[in-house]
Amino acid sequence: MTQAAHNITRLTVLGSTGSIGTSTLDVVARHPEKYQVIALTACRQDELLFEQCLRFKPRYAVLLDQAAAARLSQRITAASLKVEVLCGEQALVQVASLPEVDAVMAAIVGAAGLRPSLAAARAGKKILLANKEALVMAGRIFMDAVRQNGATLLPIDSEHNAIFQALPRDYAADMAASGVSKILLTASGGPFRDTPLAELQQVTPEQACAHPNWVMGRKISVDSASMMNKGLEVIEAHWLFNAAADDIQVVVHPQSVIHSMVQYVDGSVLAQMGNPDMRTPIAHALAYPQRIDSGVAPLDLFKVATLNFVAPDFERFPCLALAYQALRAGGTAPAVLNAANEVAVDAFLNKRISFLDIPRLINDVLAAQVSVTVDTLEDVLLADTQARAAAQEWILQ
Ligand code: NAD
Ligand code: MG
């Protein structure tokens, strides 16, 4: 049956227990007549995944962790639910490419999301992409897979979703042909935007995860504090919209009300605005090209009252400069940047390195790894493995 014939979108939610995953299920629950959940996946959170199974009755539930999968199996049997429990990375790939699935929410965090997200592209699905690291690592391979298999790629990252909305509907990856002169990528500046530089050395994981405007997973929260998140988003925008590094301008906008803008050659600047709540881009992508209720409160402009804009401070946030550098270097450099960052963030969260060590580590790993051209996924995975090893060594030194 085609999607049009049954008029219901059948969904796989990769990373359903995370921040984006739970927001996705919140939107889905508002429209039971429109969406049917076929598969839910998580790393090791079997308790929350079980609750989601009770509520959404998927055909499949996948856990990466074997012990967690065994626990989930027991509870599924005890509750007489008809959910097949699967385990391991290959199972993630499998549920991302099931023939009975129309759309895949790719919301696994980090490089772990690459294979399942890519599998959805190769299976020609409608992909709702939150897993920006997949594009950062393997942008060319991912975009080729989307094109070659007739997949539809809809950005969930609020900035990229905003840009997508502000671009012409028929945008064909050619800025000049559409009269676009610049992409204005907004950034909140994170929790340390105004922290005295001398205090940054001592900041804790808890402080880094306390974002002023958004509630998110821990990895992206630290990325927001270092502004590596914005750096990854610059690379993500490059691939999604075929924009050169010089045509992507980061604009610090502390209120996070404008989610990004597109500047046209005639002087027009189109912005997408709203309350900072990920259910808006999620609902947009789920229903595209239609619109559905997301549960997000309407924007109260009188309450917002003021919008500020400042240029990014590359000295305070060296991670942003490193990301531009990796994008310009091309080849495997963005994959190296991403891998070094993942190791550094994990080490910071586990109090093995300081906050200011994050850019130091990434800089040293980037400088030491030779960037090679990317022809296959294996080129990317090799660069990822080598960069992780180099980053671990850096920490031990
Ligand atoms: P999160 O940590 O809250 O959730 C991550 C999900 O992935 C969980 O379900 C977890 O079980 C699963 N997971 C983690 N490691 C895994 C592994 N090795 N294998 C399989 N599954 C694994 O993260 P999040 O904040 O929801 O972010 C998810 C993605 O969305 C990230 O790429 C992030 O950059 C992006 N994103 C998030 C937000 C946000 O507001 N949270 C906004 C924009 C983009
Ligand atoms: Mg974002």
XYZ file of C-alpha atoms and ligand atoms in Angstrom:
442
model
C 0.000 0.000 0.000
C 1.270 3.464 -0.756
C 1.251 6.240 1.786
C -1.545 8.028 -0.058
C -3.715 4.907 -0.108
C -3.835 4.476 3.660
C -3.324 8.154 4.463
C -1.418 7.396 7.609
C 2.322 7.910 7.984
C 4.098 4.865 9.407
C 7.056 5.915 11.508
C 10.305 4.648 12.919
C 11.681 6.811 15.711
C 15.407 6.222 16.159
C 16.447 7.447 19.613
C 12.866 7.601 20.890
C 13.881 7.925 24.559
C 15.947 11.078 24.025
C 14.997 14.729 24.060
C 14.048 14.839 20.353
C 12.542 11.333 20.495
C 10.164 12.150 23.349
C 9.189 15.472 21.733
C 8.448 13.560 18.525
C 6.174 11.123 20.355
C 4.469 14.072 22.054
C 3.535 15.500 18.632
C 2.598 12.069 17.269
C 0.262 11.444 20.241
C -1.696 14.573 19.291
C -2.541 13.058 15.881
C -3.292 9.359 16.284
C -5.261 9.360 13.029
C -2.214 10.590 11.079
C 0.741 8.632 12.479
C 1.389 5.017 13.348
C 4.560 4.043 15.171
C 6.187 0.960 13.669
C 9.515 0.961 15.537
C 11.069 2.653 18.554
C 14.753 2.468 19.495
C 17.073 3.399 22.338
C 20.579 2.721 23.577
C 19.915 1.151 27.007
C 16.881 2.896 28.558
C 14.591 -0.122 28.666
C 12.193 1.309 31.272
C 11.235 4.363 29.262
C 11.169 2.316 26.065
C 8.740 -0.113 27.737
C 6.425 2.760 28.694
C 6.583 4.013 25.103
C 5.725 0.507 23.867
C 2.673 0.403 26.143
C 1.500 3.735 24.797
C 2.353 3.505 21.086
C 2.201 -0.261 20.460
C 4.988 -0.452 17.867
C 5.772 -3.670 15.995
C 9.462 -3.443 16.938
C 11.459 -2.113 19.868
C 15.239 -2.035 19.530
C 17.883 -1.597 22.210
C 21.579 -1.405 21.492
C 22.420 -2.996 24.819
C 21.871 -6.744 25.174
C 21.064 -6.836 28.897
C 18.575 -3.983 28.487
C 16.951 -5.830 25.567
C 16.564 -8.971 27.715
C 14.859 -6.938 30.454
C 12.539 -5.309 27.915
C 11.652 -8.698 26.399
C 10.569 -10.003 29.799
C 8.338 -7.023 30.489
C 6.831 -7.125 26.984
C 5.949 -10.800 27.487
C 4.555 -10.187 30.981
C 2.354 -7.390 29.592
C 1.209 -9.593 26.645
C 2.253 -6.918 24.175
C 2.814 -7.844 20.539
C 6.164 -6.091 20.207
C 9.193 -7.804 18.760
C 12.315 -6.868 20.742
C 15.523 -6.656 18.741
C 19.064 -5.868 19.776
C 22.216 -4.375 18.288
C 23.334 -1.960 15.582
C 22.154 -4.112 12.694
C 18.635 -4.054 14.142
C 18.730 -0.235 14.114
C 19.604 -0.369 10.414
C 16.824 -2.900 9.851
C 14.030 -0.813 11.431
C 15.276 2.311 9.605
C 14.715 0.592 6.265
C 11.605 -1.593 6.769
C 9.385 -1.679 3.666
C 6.303 -0.867 5.759
C 7.883 2.365 7.091
C 7.234 5.699 5.328
C 9.216 8.081 7.527
C 12.187 7.827 9.874
C 12.930 10.276 12.667
C 16.726 10.111 12.949
C 17.315 11.246 16.544
C 20.203 9.124 17.773
C 22.971 11.336 19.147
C 26.441 11.334 17.616
C 28.295 9.090 15.183
C 26.223 6.128 16.413
C 23.379 7.520 14.303
C 25.290 7.462 11.022
C 24.585 3.911 9.826
C 20.867 3.838 10.738
C 20.268 7.352 9.325
C 22.106 6.441 6.137
C 20.102 3.213 5.894
C 16.892 5.291 5.864
C 18.330 7.410 3.023
C 19.347 4.326 1.058
C 15.853 2.865 1.520
C 14.342 6.036 0.005
C 12.455 7.053 3.148
C 11.235 10.451 4.246
C 14.015 11.280 6.721
C 13.447 13.722 9.549
C 17.057 14.454 10.390
C 18.001 15.568 13.901
C 21.254 13.553 13.940
C 23.433 16.361 12.549
C 26.617 14.389 13.233
C 25.702 12.010 10.368
C 25.831 14.905 7.889
C 28.956 16.393 9.433
C 30.802 13.093 9.128
C 29.564 11.877 5.779
C 27.750 14.778 4.112
C 28.564 13.886 0.527
C 27.748 10.195 0.955
C 24.537 11.006 2.776
C 23.327 13.600 0.245
C 24.205 11.267 -2.659
C 22.214 8.463 -1.011
C 19.220 10.784 -0.607
C 19.331 11.814 -4.277
C 20.056 8.386 -5.726
C 17.288 6.648 -3.795
C 14.573 9.282 -4.076
C 14.551 9.920 -0.320
C 13.144 13.154 1.115
C 15.347 14.938 3.626
C 13.676 17.308 6.092
C 15.846 19.085 8.677
C 14.764 18.939 12.330
C 17.545 21.108 13.712
C 15.565 24.280 14.443
C 17.954 26.522 12.476
C 17.972 24.322 9.389
C 14.264 23.788 9.577
C 13.894 27.594 9.683
C 16.187 28.014 6.667
C 14.263 25.302 4.825
C 11.052 27.220 5.510
C 12.563 30.548 4.393
C 13.972 29.156 1.135
C 11.773 28.896 -1.973
C 9.640 25.727 -2.002
C 11.376 24.585 -5.214
C 14.918 25.307 -3.942
C 17.253 23.050 -5.918
C 20.516 23.291 -3.967
C 21.605 26.366 -5.940
C 21.726 29.608 -3.954
C 22.530 31.845 -6.947
C 19.698 30.415 -9.058
C 17.243 31.209 -6.248
C 18.612 34.698 -5.604
C 19.910 33.750 -2.160
C 22.968 35.736 -1.082
C 23.541 34.442 2.469
C 22.343 32.054 5.104
C 22.106 33.710 8.516
C 22.446 30.958 11.107
C 21.323 32.129 14.517
C 22.912 31.006 17.794
C 21.876 31.702 21.376
C 25.486 31.876 22.534
C 24.737 29.256 25.190
C 25.127 29.523 28.968
C 28.650 31.000 28.815
C 27.999 33.852 26.395
C 28.813 36.474 29.054
C 30.799 34.418 31.598
C 34.137 36.121 32.393
C 36.843 34.284 30.425
C 38.844 33.596 33.596
C 35.929 31.557 34.979
C 35.552 29.269 31.954
C 38.419 27.045 33.091
C 36.435 25.945 36.144
C 32.929 25.494 34.714
C 31.256 22.158 35.530
C 29.226 19.768 33.342
C 26.103 20.835 35.270
C 26.698 24.507 34.422
C 27.392 23.612 30.787
C 24.148 21.622 30.547
C 22.003 24.439 31.956
C 21.028 26.056 28.657
C 19.176 29.374 28.951
C 16.542 28.670 26.245
C 16.472 24.984 25.273
C 16.204 21.700 27.188
C 18.313 19.107 25.334
C 20.408 15.955 25.696
C 23.731 16.320 27.516
C 26.010 16.029 24.489
C 24.305 18.780 22.486
C 24.066 20.903 25.644
C 27.855 20.857 26.044
C 28.200 21.498 22.295
C 25.963 24.547 22.729
C 28.083 25.815 25.605
C 31.296 25.516 23.547
C 29.480 26.659 20.374
C 30.719 23.497 18.651
C 27.022 22.894 18.112
C 26.942 25.982 15.886
C 30.096 24.796 14.157
C 28.509 21.416 13.414
C 25.442 23.299 12.182
C 27.530 25.381 9.767
C 28.766 22.112 8.235
C 25.228 20.702 8.298
C 23.932 23.797 6.452
C 26.718 23.449 3.886
C 25.491 19.982 2.942
C 21.758 20.550 3.240
C 21.638 23.742 1.188
C 24.832 23.507 -0.867
C 26.151 26.701 0.730
C 29.849 27.630 0.816
C 31.466 28.359 4.192
C 31.705 32.056 3.265
C 27.971 32.208 2.589
C 26.993 30.987 6.062
C 27.077 33.769 8.649
C 26.587 32.903 12.317
C 24.510 35.536 14.138
C 24.347 35.443 17.931
C 20.747 36.118 18.948
C 20.304 35.460 22.681
C 16.473 35.303 22.721
C 16.319 32.262 20.360
C 13.079 33.552 18.845
C 14.347 33.872 15.288
C 15.508 30.366 14.423
C 17.516 31.470 11.356
C 17.207 33.631 8.238
C 17.768 33.649 4.501
C 19.066 36.802 2.850
C 18.189 37.423 -0.817
C 19.983 39.525 -3.436
C 17.174 42.100 -3.503
C 17.759 42.962 0.158
C 14.928 40.819 1.558
C 15.671 38.802 4.662
C 13.183 36.052 5.500
C 13.133 34.764 9.065
C 11.264 31.930 10.733
C 10.224 32.730 14.298
C 8.595 30.943 17.193
C 9.034 29.912 20.793
C 12.156 27.798 21.339
C 10.443 24.395 21.392
C 11.605 21.545 19.146
C 8.029 20.364 18.639
C 7.633 23.126 16.022
C 10.286 21.853 13.584
C 9.262 18.263 14.403
C 5.601 18.949 13.557
C 6.644 20.890 10.451
C 8.692 17.990 9.133
C 6.182 15.308 10.142
C 3.327 16.988 8.279
C 5.259 18.648 5.435
C 3.946 20.157 3.209
C 0.911 20.498 5.450
C 0.750 22.058 8.922
C -0.427 20.398 12.126
C -0.778 21.452 15.748
C 2.460 20.871 17.670
C 1.360 21.788 21.179
C 3.705 24.805 21.148
C 2.273 28.011 22.630
C 1.868 30.874 20.156
C 4.708 33.385 20.155
C 3.914 36.434 22.280
C 5.857 39.227 20.592
C 4.927 41.738 23.275
C 6.477 39.491 25.889
C 9.604 39.043 23.741
C 9.699 42.820 23.109
C 13.389 42.968 22.112
C 15.536 41.031 19.678
C 19.331 41.403 19.873
C 21.994 40.419 17.378
C 25.773 40.306 17.834
C 28.692 38.872 15.873
C 30.170 35.609 17.216
C 33.283 35.839 19.400
C 35.759 33.374 17.875
C 38.260 33.866 20.720
C 35.759 32.929 23.385
C 34.460 30.074 21.236
C 37.437 28.525 19.368
C 35.301 25.457 18.543
C 33.334 27.554 16.064
C 36.538 28.571 14.269
C 37.725 24.942 14.251
C 34.495 23.834 12.560
C 34.846 26.459 9.797
C 38.448 25.333 9.399
C 37.405 21.680 9.033
C 34.667 22.561 6.537
C 37.154 24.518 4.408
C 39.695 21.684 4.605
C 37.036 19.231 3.401
C 37.567 15.495 2.953
C 37.677 13.637 6.242
C 38.448 16.769 8.320
C 34.818 17.259 9.484
C 34.634 13.583 10.520
C 37.866 14.047 12.503
C 36.470 17.214 14.099
C 33.280 15.391 15.054
C 35.039 12.340 16.494
C 37.511 14.428 18.514
C 34.610 16.502 19.809
C 32.583 13.453 20.862
C 35.522 12.056 22.824
C 36.274 15.473 24.352
C 32.649 16.090 25.405
C 32.405 12.647 26.958
C 35.649 13.242 28.868
C 34.409 16.639 30.043
C 31.076 15.182 31.185
C 33.045 12.539 33.132
C 35.293 15.238 34.624
C 38.450 13.906 32.989
C 39.238 17.159 31.166
C 38.281 20.796 31.683
C 35.866 22.784 29.527
C 38.719 24.722 27.924
C 40.480 21.462 27.070
C 37.694 20.657 24.593
C 38.937 23.039 21.845
C 42.581 22.285 22.707
C 42.039 18.571 22.204
C 40.120 19.051 18.943
C 42.715 21.480 17.601
C 45.578 19.070 18.292
C 43.781 16.044 16.840
C 42.759 17.999 13.711
C 46.331 19.229 13.237
C 47.779 15.715 13.579
C 45.352 13.833 11.300
C 45.880 14.124 7.561
C 42.601 14.882 5.802
C 41.945 12.544 2.870
C 39.188 12.646 0.255
C 35.999 10.763 1.007
C 35.020 8.193 -1.600
C 33.286 5.596 0.545
C 31.715 5.238 3.955
C 34.775 3.230 5.004
C 36.979 6.327 4.471
C 34.785 8.183 6.952
C 34.671 5.364 9.496
C 38.445 4.917 9.365
C 39.009 8.643 9.970
C 36.505 8.472 12.836
C 38.296 5.529 14.475
C 41.749 7.080 14.101
C 40.611 10.449 15.438
C 38.986 8.786 18.463
C 42.210 6.912 19.229
C 44.238 10.119 18.925
C 41.778 11.946 21.175
C 41.973 9.231 23.848
C 45.761 9.446 23.737
C 45.582 13.227 24.154
C 43.510 12.762 27.319
C 45.986 10.270 28.791
C 49.012 12.502 28.167
P 19.578 12.541 23.808
O 20.863 12.198 24.432
O 18.515 13.166 24.635
O 18.944 11.216 23.137
C 19.687 10.375 22.308
C 18.900 9.139 21.906
O 19.776 8.276 21.160
C 18.381 8.315 23.088
O 17.187 7.673 22.727
C 19.482 7.264 23.268
O 18.995 6.074 23.888
C 19.913 7.020 21.841
N 21.319 6.615 21.744
C 22.385 7.180 22.356
N 23.521 6.550 22.040
C 23.176 5.549 21.196
C 23.906 4.525 20.518
N 25.239 4.396 20.665
N 23.231 3.676 19.710
C 21.888 3.776 19.584
N 21.144 4.718 20.194
C 21.771 5.596 20.981
O 19.915 13.452 22.532
P 19.012 14.589 21.861
O 19.242 15.872 22.540
O 17.631 14.104 21.664
O 19.735 14.712 20.439
C 19.559 13.765 19.418
C 20.116 14.325 18.116
O 19.328 15.454 17.744
C 21.553 14.825 18.231
O 22.224 14.563 17.035
C 21.388 16.323 18.419
O 22.483 17.052 17.927
C 20.156 16.591 17.596
N 19.408 17.788 18.004
C 18.864 17.846 19.244
C 18.159 18.983 19.644
C 17.506 19.056 20.994
O 16.805 20.028 21.270
N 17.668 18.086 21.862
C 18.041 20.061 18.760
C 18.614 19.974 17.508
C 19.298 18.811 17.123
Mg 20.136 23.708 16.380
